[in-house]
Amino acid sequence: MEFSSWPQVPMINQKNYYTEFLKRDDQILALRLQQDERLNARKKAAVDIDRARAQAAQEGLPFLEPDPDLDEDEAMNDDDIDNYGSKTIVINVGSQNMRLGLATDALPKTVPMVIAKKAARSEAEDSEPRPKRVKLDEDAPSEEWFGEDFAREYNAMAQDFRTSRRGNKRRVLPNSRELVIKWNSTTPPERIPEHSDPLRIDWTELPANPAKAPDYIVGSAALRLPEKSKPRYQLYWPLRHGWLNEKEYDNRNMLERDFFLILEESIKNELGLTHKKDWNQYSCVFIVPDLYEKAFVTKVLDELIRDFGFQRVCFIQESLAATFGAGYGAACIIDMGAQKTSISCVEDGMVIEESRVNLKYGGYDVTETFAKMMLFDRLNYADFNLMRRHDFLLAEELKEGFTTMSDENITVQTYDFHLRASGQETRKYTFKIYDEGMLAPLGYFRPTIFDHSKKLIGRHKLIPRSVDLYNGHPNDPLSPAQLAVIAYVNQTIPSAVMPAPAKPARLMPTPMVSTPSKQRLLGLPAHLNGDKDATPLSSPAASPPAEDAGTPHPTGEDANGDEVGDLKGAQPDTEVMDRTVPIMPLEQAILTSIHHGSGADERRRREFMGSIMLIGGASKTPNLGPYLEMRLRAAVPQYPKEILVASPPRELDPAMLVWKGGSVFGKLRMTNDSWIGALEYDRLGARILNYKCLWHW
């Protein structure tokens, strides 16, 4: 007799069982919807052909049968492509500027990534001056203004620069610095009445009644607000150093709200799409960094689909977008932005994952260092403060006008600038500089001159790191090349490693990073340093884990060719990585990226070295490309003819190239399978990115 009337399920035969779960494309929603869309398109095309054939027969005209092997994208004429692209918005956000526009636009609109909100005090009144002064006494020696470390680094760079100029047969005056300091410290400014200044600034006007002033202002208008406006406004930058700015915010919702508020207002004001209810007719291409944060990408996807209401959204990586814009098949892309520099090797429409490098310095660091060097040499505008809006705009203007990487015309020269502040007379400053204009951008190759002390403050304070649900390991992408940069910093630049907290944060298991066994010149790969005993690229061995056999994690070598990380279970010390500012001299970072991107293939290495492309706003520094090429050839003399650093082709603006590539990508129609619609996102959520991203999510 049976114990129960409930049917008994027999045991599965362990020797022979089979399942078809998720083994066919029609069982995956994302792929099934793509197949249905293509089937519907073919049905519609067949109906249109039959209708056209019948119409031609009725009118007695010949009918040209279309080629059945022709793709739909190839069959589309220019008008169809333009109509398709006119409904596609391309967005490329940066730490300092955002570029957005329709895919059919020739050039994007540039919007500062800043929002001004009502506050009791402005940001200049509420924070310490930048550059940070160690001693505020103007009568104190310059060496005491910014600390001994900066003075020592600056004097060492100046000495090396004089030595190199003598080696290049350039004339070097022994008292150049003294001439600059004497002139700047004794020349007062000239005052010009505001009504006599033909280039006076049009400041953002506010209503006479403070109660009617807007709660927030975004973009360029925010930077043109007077410092002592009524009511007061304070500027916030939601993105800093390529990350969401957790340092200046106390609330995650407010941080994300400001970020998307800038996007929303920019779409309304710059693109003329003032009615949000019409946005469901538009698609959006959003460009993300090569080394992105998953929490950021998933939040962007959710906001663009649910709140913005776009018809569909797709993501593309920065370096891949750059190759689309330039028309390159394979290249080493160096994207130099305001606060970060990313380096990646791209081949056949794919970013090589092992080669991705993200360095936390850029054009703003040069701006701050240039101002610091001029103040060190007693600039007669001693009250320079980058936290003030008019001073920030002035500093950017001075950097664009006077910085260069060419030492041909480096002599003591006299220049002038006009300081324009709201409600004040215009002041004309006449000043002298010597080598500051070249030493400041030289920091790309000597990043210890930059100030890295506050770049990691507040990191993961509001937004926790994305972790794997099964084993708790970090989920964000991390490349062997980036691990090599972190190992280099921990070895050679202790000032860029923040001190450990008193109580370690409870994040996840933190096995130790393997320490490189020996030093080599420039921190380059072994075979690039003339080390004949070392192999070109050792194969990283997979060490068995002690307890956790989790998913594979990034593995690779550091810049010296020594192994960093492990294949299973062994994860770099996350707490150490969160305290390390990833910086490295630019030429070493490029060689490290190419080394990991090419593997042991010498042909690929030579191909990447011959197609290095400089893009980004910070790459516009005069003569930066030839100087970088010279540094690379000096670092790897065994490649005298292969190395080539080029600017974007067809005279494209380096700052716009990534956006341009996104616009080209946005015009692709049926061949682009990365679009994410509202139906797919409603059913699968962020899991849809596993099926839709063009790279390994």
XYZ file of C-alpha atoms in Angstrom:
697
model
C 0.000 0.000 0.000
C 1.209 3.501 -0.800
C 1.766 5.990 1.975
C 0.151 8.834 0.019
C -2.032 9.416 -2.984
C 0.374 12.158 -4.137
C 2.084 10.998 -7.358
C 5.670 9.865 -6.873
C 8.270 11.258 -9.306
C 10.906 8.646 -10.122
C 14.584 9.494 -9.795
C 16.415 10.753 -12.875
C 18.727 8.238 -14.464
C 22.076 9.850 -13.734
C 23.761 7.893 -16.503
C 21.601 9.243 -19.301
C 19.565 12.418 -19.027
C 19.209 15.431 -21.336
C 17.668 18.900 -21.202
C 17.147 21.640 -23.778
C 16.857 24.477 -21.286
C 18.333 27.672 -22.822
C 19.998 25.699 -25.609
C 17.936 27.195 -28.431
C 17.754 30.824 -29.493
C 13.967 30.868 -29.360
C 14.140 30.176 -25.607
C 15.958 33.497 -24.961
C 13.649 36.504 -25.010
C 16.195 38.962 -26.402
C 17.110 36.709 -29.330
C 13.504 35.734 -29.946
C 12.427 39.364 -30.216
C 15.259 40.040 -32.659
C 14.143 37.116 -34.830
C 10.532 38.313 -34.714
C 11.591 41.834 -35.707
C 13.596 40.547 -38.662
C 10.746 38.273 -39.725
C 8.279 41.157 -39.604
C 10.681 43.321 -41.597
C 11.019 40.649 -44.281
C 7.227 40.256 -44.439
C 6.787 43.991 -44.807
C 9.485 44.124 -47.499
C 7.781 41.279 -49.408
C 4.417 43.079 -49.254
C 6.017 46.309 -50.471
C 7.656 44.478 -53.384
C 4.375 42.845 -54.378
C 2.607 46.190 -54.225
C 5.314 47.878 -56.312
C 5.260 45.036 -58.845
C 1.483 45.294 -59.196
C 1.657 49.076 -59.513
C 4.294 48.808 -62.264
C 2.239 46.206 -64.162
C -0.862 48.375 -63.953
C 1.001 51.380 -65.360
C 2.809 49.302 -67.985
C 6.252 50.099 -66.647
C 9.165 47.678 -66.206
C 9.862 46.555 -62.643
C 13.401 46.001 -61.421
C 13.491 43.094 -59.005
C 15.575 43.859 -55.890
C 18.591 41.734 -55.052
C 17.437 39.220 -52.389
C 21.020 38.956 -51.042
C 21.234 42.704 -50.373
C 21.116 43.667 -46.684
C 18.527 46.164 -45.579
C 21.194 48.665 -44.534
C 22.734 48.487 -48.010
C 19.336 48.838 -49.650
C 18.603 52.041 -47.719
C 19.358 55.271 -49.545
C 20.857 58.360 -47.953
C 17.461 59.907 -47.238
C 16.330 56.797 -45.350
C 19.530 56.788 -43.280
C 19.121 60.495 -42.467
C 15.510 60.003 -41.429
C 16.569 57.082 -39.244
C 19.436 59.019 -37.649
C 17.304 62.102 -37.024
C 15.444 60.084 -34.397
C 18.621 58.935 -32.617
C 20.223 60.924 -29.772
C 23.923 60.336 -29.069
C 25.245 61.206 -25.581
C 28.889 61.218 -24.468
C 29.358 62.415 -20.882
C 32.660 63.476 -19.371
C 33.859 64.805 -16.040
C 33.903 68.393 -17.291
C 31.902 68.492 -20.527
C 29.107 66.522 -22.143
C 28.627 66.241 -25.880
C 25.241 65.378 -27.259
C 23.335 65.706 -30.485
C 21.303 63.861 -33.083
C 23.077 61.217 -35.129
C 22.562 63.337 -38.258
C 24.259 66.408 -36.786
C 27.671 67.313 -38.164
C 28.950 68.368 -34.737
C 27.578 67.858 -31.243
C 26.579 70.454 -28.698
C 29.051 70.861 -25.821
C 27.532 71.373 -22.372
C 29.524 71.728 -19.121
C 28.570 68.915 -16.735
C 27.688 71.325 -13.920
C 24.526 72.333 -12.114
C 24.001 75.406 -9.933
C 21.550 75.112 -7.057
C 20.352 77.628 -4.519
C 22.481 77.683 -1.376
C 23.448 79.958 1.481
C 27.018 80.325 0.190
C 28.825 79.855 -3.112
C 31.376 77.091 -3.621
C 34.249 79.609 -3.385
C 32.986 80.811 0.001
C 32.342 77.279 1.242
C 35.660 75.598 0.401
C 39.392 76.209 0.508
C 41.119 77.832 -2.496
C 42.514 75.802 -5.369
C 45.423 75.378 -5.910
C 45.692 74.527 -2.234
C 48.133 76.755 -0.348
C 50.026 75.265 2.546
C 50.873 78.771 3.763
C 48.672 81.751 2.855
C 51.249 84.422 3.756
C 52.120 86.237 0.521
C 55.389 87.476 2.044
C 56.568 83.895 2.660
C 58.975 82.263 0.171
C 57.351 80.516 -2.771
C 58.741 77.184 -1.604
C 56.459 77.374 1.414
C 53.244 78.171 -0.462
C 52.525 74.695 -1.833
C 54.696 72.503 0.342
C 58.151 70.994 0.050
C 57.047 68.091 -2.170
C 55.775 70.354 -4.952
C 58.776 72.670 -4.706
C 61.193 69.756 -4.916
C 59.334 68.164 -7.864
C 59.000 71.474 -9.707
C 62.678 72.377 -9.296
C 63.719 68.876 -10.414
C 61.567 69.152 -13.546
C 63.013 72.577 -14.295
C 66.568 71.257 -13.904
C 65.871 68.270 -16.183
C 64.303 70.618 -18.713
C 67.391 72.855 -18.750
C 69.600 69.804 -19.220
C 67.534 68.550 -22.137
C 67.571 71.983 -23.772
C 71.332 72.110 -23.577
C 71.430 68.644 -25.117
C 69.251 69.947 -27.966
C 71.628 72.903 -28.515
C 69.088 75.398 -27.204
C 70.132 78.632 -25.541
C 69.582 78.600 -21.771
C 69.895 81.761 -19.692
C 71.014 81.083 -16.117
C 68.786 83.747 -14.517
C 65.540 83.203 -16.437
C 63.524 82.282 -13.356
C 64.785 85.317 -11.435
C 63.748 87.639 -14.282
C 60.237 86.199 -14.250
C 59.854 86.486 -10.468
C 61.156 90.073 -10.381
C 58.813 91.251 -13.148
C 55.725 89.520 -11.801
C 56.228 90.683 -8.232
C 56.667 94.374 -9.188
C 54.124 94.913 -11.996
C 50.639 95.966 -10.818
C 47.540 95.413 -12.994
C 45.925 98.052 -15.167
C 42.285 98.814 -14.399
C 39.773 99.223 -17.224
C 36.192 100.479 -16.614
C 33.635 97.798 -17.461
C 31.867 99.980 -20.040
C 35.208 100.467 -21.859
C 35.862 96.728 -22.196
C 34.673 95.558 -25.650
C 35.000 91.876 -24.671
C 33.128 92.038 -21.397
C 31.311 88.880 -20.336
C 27.549 88.559 -20.498
C 26.770 87.162 -17.066
C 23.663 85.101 -16.422
C 20.888 87.459 -15.373
C 18.521 86.579 -12.541
C 15.076 88.043 -11.809
C 14.976 91.159 -9.672
C 12.812 89.300 -7.202
C 14.958 86.542 -5.595
C 11.841 84.484 -4.905
C 11.289 84.073 -8.651
C 14.832 82.840 -9.341
C 15.014 79.256 -10.681
C 15.884 76.495 -8.244
C 18.682 75.235 -10.517
C 20.625 76.252 -13.618
C 22.696 73.859 -15.734
C 25.494 74.076 -18.279
C 27.250 77.217 -19.466
C 24.709 79.505 -17.812
C 25.676 78.051 -14.426
C 29.345 78.939 -14.979
C 28.328 82.512 -15.868
C 26.438 83.138 -12.631
C 27.943 86.010 -10.616
C 29.711 84.912 -7.453
C 27.639 87.242 -5.266
C 24.318 86.704 -6.963
C 21.028 87.119 -5.132
C 20.055 84.472 -4.253
C 23.362 82.632 -3.921
C 24.025 79.553 -6.042
C 26.525 76.758 -5.486
C 28.015 74.696 -8.324
C 28.013 70.894 -8.251
C 29.809 68.572 -10.663
C 28.089 65.142 -10.605
C 31.020 63.479 -12.387
C 34.620 63.689 -11.186
C 37.563 61.662 -12.519
C 35.195 59.497 -14.578
C 33.193 58.443 -11.480
C 30.037 59.750 -9.887
C 31.113 62.479 -7.478
C 30.523 60.910 -4.066
C 32.886 63.368 -2.399
C 30.688 66.489 -2.632
C 27.323 64.776 -2.107
C 25.782 63.312 1.025
C 22.855 61.595 -0.645
C 22.903 59.082 -3.487
C 19.469 60.062 -4.776
C 20.501 63.719 -4.987
C 23.722 62.813 -6.817
C 21.932 60.714 -9.427
C 19.122 63.259 -9.701
C 21.572 66.067 -10.535
C 23.320 63.909 -13.125
C 20.131 63.055 -14.989
C 18.774 66.567 -14.534
C 21.715 67.916 -16.538
C 21.016 65.341 -19.252
C 17.312 66.159 -19.340
C 17.719 69.945 -19.449
C 20.439 69.678 -22.103
C 18.217 67.567 -24.360
C 15.408 70.080 -23.967
C 17.500 73.228 -24.436
C 20.226 72.131 -26.858
C 18.247 69.766 -29.098
C 14.932 71.590 -28.938
C 13.003 68.536 -27.663
C 11.080 70.485 -25.069
C 8.159 68.069 -24.716
C 9.191 64.958 -22.854
C 6.128 63.054 -24.071
C 7.623 63.044 -27.574
C 10.818 61.287 -26.490
C 9.254 57.855 -26.980
C 9.849 58.367 -30.706
C 13.619 58.635 -30.194
C 16.401 56.129 -29.662
C 19.527 56.843 -27.585
C 23.167 55.812 -28.004
C 24.975 56.234 -24.681
C 28.801 56.049 -24.717
C 30.398 54.443 -21.643
C 34.064 54.184 -20.568
C 36.083 51.099 -21.486
C 36.502 50.330 -17.772
C 33.004 51.174 -16.581
C 31.125 50.612 -13.344
C 28.162 48.272 -13.687
C 26.077 50.121 -11.100
C 26.402 53.303 -13.171
C 25.512 51.655 -16.499
C 22.478 49.832 -15.095
C 21.212 53.055 -13.489
C 21.614 54.921 -16.780
C 19.698 52.193 -18.623
C 16.876 52.267 -16.078
C 16.585 56.053 -16.205
C 16.695 56.344 -19.990
C 14.014 53.663 -20.439
C 11.669 54.437 -17.549
C 11.995 58.166 -16.856
C 13.196 59.591 -20.168
C 10.924 57.197 -22.055
C 13.212 56.540 -25.031
C 12.009 53.955 -27.512
C 15.235 51.997 -27.158
C 18.763 52.406 -25.840
C 22.162 50.952 -26.701
C 25.650 51.289 -25.218
C 29.036 51.524 -26.913
C 32.510 51.826 -25.394
C 34.603 54.966 -25.875
C 37.549 53.416 -27.702
C 35.308 51.459 -30.058
C 33.347 54.621 -30.819
C 36.638 56.389 -31.602
C 37.552 53.772 -34.217
C 34.061 54.106 -35.725
C 34.564 57.864 -36.003
C 38.068 57.604 -37.459
C 37.338 54.644 -39.728
C 40.166 52.538 -38.276
C 40.026 48.750 -38.096
C 42.781 48.398 -35.491
C 44.358 51.078 -33.328
C 45.648 51.967 -29.886
C 43.309 54.725 -28.701
C 44.503 57.309 -26.154
C 41.519 59.372 -24.998
C 42.758 62.300 -22.913
C 39.879 63.983 -21.137
C 39.658 66.638 -18.459
C 40.152 64.356 -15.451
C 40.931 60.906 -16.822
C 42.964 59.342 -19.611
C 41.874 55.999 -21.031
C 44.038 53.759 -23.224
C 42.783 50.679 -25.082
C 43.686 48.575 -28.083
C 40.873 47.964 -30.565
C 40.900 45.292 -33.242
C 38.166 44.187 -35.666
C 35.415 46.138 -33.921
C 36.227 44.867 -30.427
C 38.039 46.470 -27.509
C 40.711 44.038 -26.321
C 39.743 43.537 -22.696
C 43.257 42.863 -21.406
C 44.561 46.191 -22.736
C 42.176 48.613 -21.006
C 43.850 51.290 -18.848
C 42.150 54.152 -17.002
C 44.465 56.827 -15.554
C 43.123 59.484 -13.206
C 44.731 62.586 -14.672
C 43.875 64.861 -17.572
C 43.577 68.416 -18.781
C 42.251 69.811 -15.498
C 45.372 68.595 -13.704
C 47.440 70.550 -16.231
C 45.254 73.626 -15.648
C 45.723 73.440 -11.886
C 49.460 72.722 -12.125
C 50.005 75.557 -14.617
C 48.281 77.988 -12.256
C 50.323 76.622 -9.349
C 53.598 77.052 -11.252
C 52.769 80.635 -12.196
C 51.853 81.434 -8.596
C 55.108 79.787 -7.483
C 56.893 82.271 -9.748
C 55.044 85.167 -8.111
C 52.271 85.781 -10.631
C 50.979 89.294 -9.951
C 47.429 87.888 -9.605
C 48.216 86.148 -6.329
C 44.543 85.615 -5.429
C 44.081 83.010 -8.167
C 41.373 80.560 -7.018
C 39.994 77.870 -9.331
C 36.950 77.508 -7.094
C 35.763 80.909 -8.316
C 33.885 80.703 -11.585
C 35.613 83.545 -13.402
C 39.030 82.286 -12.279
C 38.236 78.776 -13.503
C 37.285 80.101 -16.934
C 40.405 82.282 -16.945
C 42.636 79.328 -16.056
C 41.228 77.280 -18.934
C 41.863 80.202 -21.267
C 45.452 80.587 -20.081
C 46.129 76.874 -20.464
C 44.819 76.842 -24.030
C 46.849 79.911 -24.932
C 50.231 79.337 -23.309
C 50.877 75.610 -22.776
C 52.859 73.695 -25.375
C 55.084 70.636 -25.755
C 57.523 72.357 -28.116
C 60.671 73.861 -26.586
C 61.636 75.898 -29.642
C 60.267 79.210 -28.367
C 60.717 78.682 -24.627
C 62.228 81.976 -23.476
C 61.274 84.645 -20.977
C 58.300 86.288 -22.693
C 55.746 88.882 -21.719
C 52.028 88.132 -22.011
C 48.837 89.639 -20.687
C 45.346 88.563 -19.728
C 42.158 90.323 -18.699
C 40.417 89.401 -15.463
C 36.689 89.947 -15.778
C 34.487 89.500 -12.713
C 30.852 90.481 -12.333
C 30.347 93.917 -10.803
C 34.080 94.734 -10.882
C 36.364 96.682 -13.140
C 38.264 94.718 -15.749
C 41.882 94.271 -14.717
C 44.617 93.802 -17.304
C 47.583 91.828 -15.952
C 50.924 91.883 -17.744
C 53.064 88.947 -16.658
C 56.071 86.902 -17.688
C 56.540 83.144 -17.872
C 59.504 81.004 -18.807
C 59.153 77.218 -18.865
C 55.861 76.867 -16.971
C 53.943 76.475 -20.222
C 55.857 73.277 -21.035
C 56.471 71.867 -17.579
C 52.747 71.782 -16.754
C 51.715 69.444 -19.637
C 54.963 67.557 -19.064
C 53.134 66.204 -16.035
C 51.505 63.624 -18.327
C 54.946 61.995 -18.394
C 55.735 62.818 -14.762
C 52.368 62.603 -12.957
C 53.911 63.035 -9.511
C 53.770 66.807 -10.120
C 49.947 66.618 -10.063
C 47.941 66.787 -6.857
C 46.312 63.387 -6.229
C 45.520 63.856 -2.552
C 41.733 64.225 -2.897
C 40.895 62.098 -5.906
C 39.704 59.101 -3.867
C 37.922 60.913 -1.045
C 34.381 59.563 -0.660
C 34.965 56.633 -3.003
C 32.085 54.103 -2.582
C 30.681 56.200 0.252
C 27.230 56.396 -1.352
C 27.283 53.851 -4.173
C 28.537 50.404 -3.165
C 30.704 48.409 -5.501
C 28.878 45.908 -7.713
C 29.602 42.370 -6.487
C 28.828 38.886 -7.718
C 25.694 37.440 -6.114
C 27.199 33.990 -5.708
C 30.690 34.532 -4.316
C 30.788 38.227 -3.364
C 33.723 39.082 -5.639
C 33.839 42.508 -7.354
C 31.781 42.504 -10.502
C 33.181 45.543 -12.310
C 35.548 44.890 -15.223
C 39.249 44.995 -14.434
C 42.041 44.351 -16.903
C 45.560 42.961 -16.444
C 46.912 46.243 -17.805
C 45.051 48.194 -15.110
C 46.364 45.797 -12.464
C 49.866 46.516 -13.755
C 49.262 50.242 -13.258
C 48.070 49.681 -9.697
C 51.096 47.509 -8.914
C 53.368 50.206 -10.385
C 51.814 52.895 -8.165
C 52.152 50.790 -5.034
C 55.815 50.199 -5.882
C 57.052 53.573 -7.041
C 54.571 56.359 -6.114
C 53.654 56.020 -2.428
C 52.155 59.524 -2.426
C 49.339 58.235 -4.683
C 48.362 55.511 -2.189
C 45.962 56.774 0.421
C 46.508 55.662 4.043
C 44.545 52.672 5.247
C 41.438 53.389 7.331
C 41.532 52.702 11.046
C 38.882 50.008 10.682
C 38.950 48.154 7.367
C 35.691 48.353 5.483
C 33.709 45.149 5.321
C 33.767 44.635 1.580
C 34.729 41.103 0.580
C 37.557 38.563 0.898
C 40.832 40.291 0.050
C 43.662 38.001 -0.962
C 46.949 39.764 -1.479
C 48.332 41.083 -4.772
C 51.530 39.379 -5.827
C 54.501 41.734 -5.580
C 56.843 42.088 -8.562
C 60.118 40.355 -7.810
C 62.574 42.802 -9.326
C 62.823 46.313 -10.711
C 63.420 47.030 -14.369
C 64.034 50.267 -16.235
C 60.923 52.396 -16.740
C 58.664 49.636 -15.461
C 58.282 48.273 -19.003
C 57.725 44.665 -20.056
C 60.823 42.515 -19.719
C 61.353 41.961 -23.436
C 60.983 45.709 -24.081
C 63.788 46.511 -21.636
C 66.449 44.391 -23.195
C 66.195 41.661 -20.543
C 67.307 38.727 -22.640
C 66.702 36.174 -19.932
C 63.002 36.943 -19.701
C 60.434 35.502 -22.053
C 58.339 37.939 -24.127
C 55.111 37.126 -22.300
C 54.709 34.468 -19.664
C 51.475 32.543 -19.532
C 49.630 33.271 -16.293
C 49.214 30.031 -14.419
C 45.931 29.185 -12.770
C 46.491 28.478 -9.102
C 43.820 26.336 -7.452
C 41.901 28.217 -4.787
C 42.040 27.155 -1.188
C 38.303 27.096 -0.562
C 36.370 29.164 -3.059
C 36.248 27.942 -6.645
C 34.461 30.988 -7.920
C 34.160 32.437 -11.370
C 37.350 33.333 -13.273
C 38.802 36.731 -12.484
C 41.145 38.971 -14.445
C 44.705 37.789 -14.588
C 47.796 39.155 -16.220
C 51.210 40.675 -15.687
C 52.328 43.959 -14.333
C 54.436 46.385 -16.309
C 57.559 44.404 -15.439
C 56.222 41.159 -16.820
C 55.491 39.632 -13.396
C 52.173 37.978 -12.737
C 49.429 39.915 -10.993
C 46.227 38.257 -9.826
C 45.185 34.682 -10.307
C 42.731 32.853 -12.467
C 40.274 31.440 -9.949
C 39.289 32.736 -6.587
C 42.383 34.935 -6.137
C 41.300 38.549 -6.407
C 43.511 41.648 -6.046
C 43.279 43.300 -2.677
C 40.113 45.344 -3.152
C 40.789 47.542 -0.153
C 44.246 48.396 -1.508
C 42.832 49.118 -4.980
C 40.252 51.496 -3.501
C 43.108 53.405 -1.869
C 45.336 53.584 -4.974
C 45.080 56.381 -7.537
C 45.858 54.712 -10.897
C 48.525 56.902 -12.467
C 51.547 56.131 -14.634
C 53.730 58.096 -17.074
C 51.827 58.242 -20.341
C 54.386 56.460 -22.520
C 54.703 53.606 -20.016
C 50.930 53.233 -19.802
C 50.688 53.021 -23.596
C 53.373 50.347 -23.789
C 51.719 48.428 -20.950
C 48.378 48.498 -22.783
C 49.940 47.362 -26.061
C 51.909 44.661 -24.258
C 48.785 43.104 -22.752
C 46.657 43.749 -25.830
C 49.016 42.068 -28.265
C 49.975 39.085 -26.097
C 52.830 37.109 -27.613
C 51.965 38.131 -31.171
C 54.766 40.344 -32.484
C 52.787 41.269 -35.591
C 49.904 42.640 -33.536
C 52.319 44.556 -31.312
C 53.867 46.284 -34.310
C 50.415 46.987 -35.737
C 49.252 48.707 -32.554
C 52.485 50.685 -32.238
C 52.025 51.944 -35.772
C 48.435 53.096 -35.224
C 48.459 55.088 -31.977
C 45.762 57.764 -32.108
C 45.530 60.727 -29.717
C 42.000 61.994 -29.091
C 40.171 63.978 -26.427
C 40.210 67.643 -25.527
C 43.465 67.427 -23.570
C 45.263 66.026 -26.631
C 45.008 69.432 -28.323
C 48.156 70.607 -26.528
C 50.470 71.819 -29.324
C 53.163 69.316 -30.348
C 51.946 66.678 -27.876
C 51.800 63.962 -30.555
C 55.400 64.357 -31.814
C 56.704 64.635 -28.253
C 54.873 61.455 -27.211
C 56.265 59.679 -30.265
C 59.782 60.736 -29.277
C 59.283 59.433 -25.719
C 57.954 56.106 -26.982
C 60.899 55.628 -29.328
C 63.291 56.413 -26.514
C 61.556 53.859 -24.269
C 61.632 51.068 -26.880
C 64.562 51.795 -29.223
C 64.190 48.348 -30.834
C 61.142 49.717 -32.694
C 62.639 52.782 -34.421
C 60.294 52.881 -37.434
C 57.153 51.134 -36.235
C 55.968 53.743 -33.718
C 53.573 56.312 -35.129
C 51.386 58.695 -33.112
C 48.724 60.271 -35.302
C 45.877 62.709 -34.852
C 42.340 61.880 -36.061
C 41.999 61.745 -39.861
C 40.068 64.142 -42.071
C 40.860 67.045 -39.700
C 38.260 65.840 -37.217
C 38.182 67.570 -33.846
C 39.860 65.194 -31.350
C 37.381 66.226 -28.655
C 34.393 65.305 -30.857
C 35.686 62.047 -32.353
C 34.134 59.701 -29.770
C 30.742 61.347 -30.190
C 31.129 61.176 -33.972
C 31.747 57.445 -33.766
C 28.632 57.070 -31.622
C 26.605 58.889 -34.276
C 27.918 56.517 -36.963
C 27.027 53.571 -34.750
C 23.560 54.997 -34.128
C 22.766 55.047 -37.853
C 23.222 51.292 -38.187
C 19.870 49.620 -38.417
C 19.309 45.900 -38.770
C 22.977 45.011 -38.363
C 22.965 46.529 -34.876
C 21.660 43.939 -32.397
C 22.545 45.929 -29.289
C 19.350 47.981 -29.009
C 17.396 47.458 -25.781
C 13.658 48.107 -25.914
C 11.167 48.793 -23.135
C 9.558 45.352 -23.412
C 12.861 43.537 -22.994
C 13.887 45.704 -20.071
C 10.532 45.324 -18.316
C 10.804 41.535 -18.427
C 14.528 40.982 -17.844
C 15.776 44.174 -16.180
C 19.534 44.724 -16.191
C 20.070 41.063 -17.158
C 19.321 42.097 -20.739
C 22.818 43.647 -20.883
C 24.294 40.138 -20.930
C 22.664 39.563 -24.310
C 22.796 43.058 -25.807
C 26.247 44.482 -25.058
C 28.823 44.264 -27.834
C 31.432 43.233 -25.272
C 31.600 40.727 -22.441
C 29.331 42.189 -19.752
